[in-house]
């Protein structure tokens, strides 16, 4: 995992116990799952709009926001970027069609 992702995961974990007045992330944790999910939805929409506009700098900026808020969600759920990277590694070398067909139906 990149050092940046690892370092960010550590900071996000440390913010779990912080006062909501002390940081943006601590305030998101304090507000709960719905607030985190709302931010992910907003950032996903902003990423899509940046892509539609073809603005590469804005695509990068908005994707960074989306990844950041997704990592907040992972940490809130007791997960980390390593969990996602392991899943991507599992899928590597499979066609998308094979991978989708191998999923368990809930």
mmCIF file of C-alpha atoms in Angstrom, residues 33-86:
data_model
loop_
_atom_site.group_PDB
_atom_site.id
_atom_site.type_symbol
_atom_site.label_atom_id
_atom_site.label_comp_id
_atom_site.label_asym_id
_atom_site.label_seq_id
_atom_site.Cartn_x
_atom_site.Cartn_y
_atom_site.Cartn_z
ATOM 1 C CA UNK A 33 -22.926 7.001 9.079
ATOM 2 C CA UNK A 34 -25.564 9.050 7.265
ATOM 3 C CA UNK A 35 -23.317 12.140 7.217
ATOM 4 C CA UNK A 36 -20.392 10.108 5.883
ATOM 5 C CA UNK A 37 -22.551 8.508 3.194
ATOM 6 C CA UNK A 38 -23.934 11.901 2.196
ATOM 7 C CA UNK A 39 -20.391 13.210 1.688
ATOM 8 C CA UNK A 40 -19.477 10.188 -0.430
ATOM 9 C CA UNK A 41 -22.552 10.785 -2.585
ATOM 10 C CA UNK A 42 -21.687 14.459 -2.991
ATOM 11 C CA UNK A 43 -18.083 13.713 -3.881
ATOM 12 C CA UNK A 44 -19.085 10.979 -6.351
ATOM 13 C CA UNK A 45 -21.429 13.414 -8.090
ATOM 14 C CA UNK A 46 -18.734 16.099 -8.202
ATOM 15 C CA UNK A 47 -16.298 13.568 -9.684
ATOM 16 C CA UNK A 48 -18.798 12.630 -12.387
ATOM 17 C CA UNK A 49 -19.452 16.286 -13.216
ATOM 18 C CA UNK A 50 -15.708 17.017 -13.437
ATOM 19 C CA UNK A 51 -15.336 14.099 -15.843
ATOM 20 C CA UNK A 52 -18.254 15.325 -17.949
ATOM 21 C CA UNK A 53 -16.565 18.739 -18.129
ATOM 22 C CA UNK A 54 -13.288 17.086 -19.164
ATOM 23 C CA UNK A 55 -11.325 19.079 -16.587
ATOM 24 C CA UNK A 56 -8.425 16.787 -15.680
ATOM 25 C CA UNK A 57 -7.251 18.869 -12.707
ATOM 26 C CA UNK A 58 -10.772 18.919 -11.289
ATOM 27 C CA UNK A 59 -11.163 15.171 -11.907
ATOM 28 C CA UNK A 60 -8.031 14.565 -9.830
ATOM 29 C CA UNK A 61 -9.173 16.944 -7.077
ATOM 30 C CA UNK A 62 -12.681 15.492 -6.859
ATOM 31 C CA UNK A 63 -11.429 11.896 -7.015
ATOM 32 C CA UNK A 64 -9.095 12.677 -4.122
ATOM 33 C CA UNK A 65 -12.113 13.951 -2.155
ATOM 34 C CA UNK A 66 -14.060 10.801 -3.061
ATOM 35 C CA UNK A 67 -11.209 8.513 -2.008
ATOM 36 C CA UNK A 68 -10.729 10.475 1.209
ATOM 37 C CA UNK A 69 -14.376 10.215 2.230
ATOM 38 C CA UNK A 70 -14.463 6.541 1.206
ATOM 39 C CA UNK A 71 -11.518 5.966 3.529
ATOM 40 C CA UNK A 72 -13.426 7.745 6.317
ATOM 41 C CA UNK A 73 -16.246 5.246 5.734
ATOM 42 C CA UNK A 74 -13.842 2.310 5.767
ATOM 43 C CA UNK A 75 -12.333 3.463 9.057
ATOM 44 C CA UNK A 76 -15.777 4.082 10.561
ATOM 45 C CA UNK A 77 -16.681 0.497 9.663
ATOM 46 C CA UNK A 78 -13.469 -0.957 11.109
ATOM 47 C CA UNK A 79 -11.912 -1.505 7.691
ATOM 48 C CA UNK A 80 -8.940 -0.010 5.914
ATOM 49 C CA UNK A 81 -7.423 0.460 2.500
ATOM 50 C CA UNK A 82 -5.613 -2.879 2.816
ATOM 51 C CA UNK A 83 -9.001 -4.614 2.813
ATOM 52 C CA UNK A 84 -9.903 -2.974 -0.493
ATOM 53 C CA UNK A 85 -6.457 -3.625 -1.968
ATOM 54 C CA UNK A 86 -6.729 -7.321 -1.056
#
